[in-house]
Amino acid sequence: MGEIRSRLHLKNPLCLALDLADRDRGLAILALVGPHVGMVKCGSVPFLSWGREFLSAAEEAGVPVFLDLKWHDIPNTVFEVLSSLPSPAIRMVTLHAQGGEGMIASARQALNAMGENAPALIAVTLLTHLTLDEVQRLGYKSREDGVSRLGKMALSSGADGLVMAPGELRQARNLWGPTPFLVTPGIRPSGPAGSKDDQANAKTPREALEDGSDLLVVGRPLLSAHDPLEATMTLLAEIGAAPSPHRG
Ligand code: C5P
């Protein structure tokens, strides 16, 4: 078990979602907070406005990047994208499980050619905002049904792990055991920083880890804090992963 974990070798299970279009602020937070977290997530918002600089800065600072562009395209396109990733700082990528077995297998093939340096391949099961009504109109009986069917297909097609809501972690561990790398957004620290925003069914970092999460993806609670570094350190302390009393 855990081959992907030892390859990633993250310093802690916190991933800062740097969802900022503002390049200057983004670069400042990346420099300040990046060295203290396990990973920094680059989604479409920063990628489209300052993606190259994001990647260069992370590479220079030795901060692993989770490139969260959630691909959902024909197998050949996904193969080409993954065969030409622009930076070795990219240690994890996402695609939509709904893209199907052929797309995921193509992604796996492209990454296998990179050997030990290949980033982790993570499949998004059901986006966390989807309501039961929406999920049923997509053809699943429930969120649990969708996550288990999509997750099973993605893992058997070559994904290293899955993204899901924290409420679905226990079911996932029961179904697939300890091997898949499970990534969870929908995390809200306990205490004042823990406003729910649009995250329904949010869990605290500790609850999500207890339920089997490998990576806690947290954005707004840290980005909108008066002091993002302090908020990060508080969250790390909450999960017993704070480095030392000083900030060094
Ligand atoms: O809510 P927060 O800013 O912590 O979100 C962090 C990440 O979680 C976002 O980048 C987004 O990808 C994901 N997210 C989600 N479902 C939501 C809101 C955000 O999966 N309802």
PDB file of C-alpha atoms and ligand atoms in Angstrom, residues 17 19 41 68 70 127-129 163 185-188 196-200 217-221 223, ligand 1:
ATOM      1  CA  ALA A  17      -6.349  26.175  -2.706  1.00  0.00           C
ATOM      2  CA  ASP A  19      -8.031  30.389  -5.964  1.00  0.00           C
ATOM      3  CA  LYS A  41      -3.559  23.929  -5.526  1.00  0.00           C
ATOM      4  CA  ASP A  68      -6.570  21.093 -10.570  1.00  0.00           C
ATOM      5  CA  LYS A  70     -10.322  18.738 -13.977  1.00  0.00           C
ATOM      6  CA  LEU A 127     -18.554  17.570  -7.553  1.00  0.00           C
ATOM      7  CA  THR A 128     -19.401  18.419  -3.966  1.00  0.00           C
ATOM      8  CA  HIS A 129     -22.028  21.047  -4.800  1.00  0.00           C
ATOM      9  CA  VAL A 163     -11.793  13.581  -5.018  1.00  0.00           C
ATOM     10  CA  PRO A 185     -12.497  19.849  -0.323  1.00  0.00           C
ATOM     11  CA  GLY A 186     -15.382  20.912   1.934  1.00  0.00           C
ATOM     12  CA  ILE A 187     -13.126  21.443   4.933  1.00  0.00           C
ATOM     13  CA  ARG A 188     -13.905  24.121   7.467  1.00  0.00           C
ATOM     14  CA  LYS A 196     -19.392  27.460   5.773  1.00  0.00           C
ATOM     15  CA  ASP A 197     -19.438  29.643   2.598  1.00  0.00           C
ATOM     16  CA  ASP A 198     -21.077  27.467  -0.085  1.00  0.00           C
ATOM     17  CA  GLN A 199     -19.623  24.238   1.276  1.00  0.00           C
ATOM     18  CA  ALA A 200     -22.576  22.078   2.259  1.00  0.00           C
ATOM     19  CA  VAL A 217      -8.068  21.143   0.320  1.00  0.00           C
ATOM     20  CA  VAL A 218      -8.754  24.474   1.985  1.00  0.00           C
ATOM     21  CA  GLY A 219      -9.121  27.812   0.252  1.00  0.00           C
ATOM     22  CA  ARG A 220     -11.285  30.647   1.494  1.00  0.00           C
ATOM     23  CA  PRO A 221     -10.889  30.066   5.236  1.00  0.00           C
ATOM     24  CA  LEU A 223      -7.217  33.202   1.943  1.00  0.00           C
TER      25      LEU A 223
HETATM   26  O1  C5P B   1     -14.365  26.484  -0.131  1.00  0.00           O
HETATM   27  P1  C5P B   1     -12.873  26.542  -0.317  1.00  0.00           P
HETATM   28  O2  C5P B   1     -12.389  27.885  -0.755  1.00  0.00           O
HETATM   29  O3  C5P B   1     -12.100  25.986   0.864  1.00  0.00           O
HETATM   30  O4  C5P B   1     -12.649  25.583  -1.532  1.00  0.00           O
HETATM   31  C1  C5P B   1     -11.442  24.961  -1.821  1.00  0.00           C
HETATM   32  C2  C5P B   1     -11.606  24.149  -3.083  1.00  0.00           C
HETATM   33  O5  C5P B   1     -12.680  23.240  -2.898  1.00  0.00           O
HETATM   34  C3  C5P B   1     -11.990  24.976  -4.315  1.00  0.00           C
HETATM   35  O6  C5P B   1     -10.824  25.230  -5.066  1.00  0.00           O
HETATM   36  C4  C5P B   1     -12.905  24.062  -5.091  1.00  0.00           C
HETATM   37  O7  C5P B   1     -12.175  23.304  -6.046  1.00  0.00           O
HETATM   38  C5  C5P B   1     -13.423  23.101  -4.078  1.00  0.00           C
HETATM   39  N1  C5P B   1     -14.833  23.340  -3.763  1.00  0.00           N
HETATM   40  C6  C5P B   1     -15.731  22.288  -3.837  1.00  0.00           C
HETATM   41  N2  C5P B   1     -17.069  22.489  -3.549  1.00  0.00           N
HETATM   42  C7  C5P B   1     -17.525  23.691  -3.182  1.00  0.00           C
HETATM   43  C8  C5P B   1     -16.636  24.773  -3.076  1.00  0.00           C
HETATM   44  C9  C5P B   1     -15.285  24.566  -3.373  1.00  0.00           C
HETATM   45  O8  C5P B   1     -15.322  21.186  -4.160  1.00  0.00           O
HETATM   46  N3  C5P B   1     -18.822  23.830  -2.924  1.00  0.00           N
END
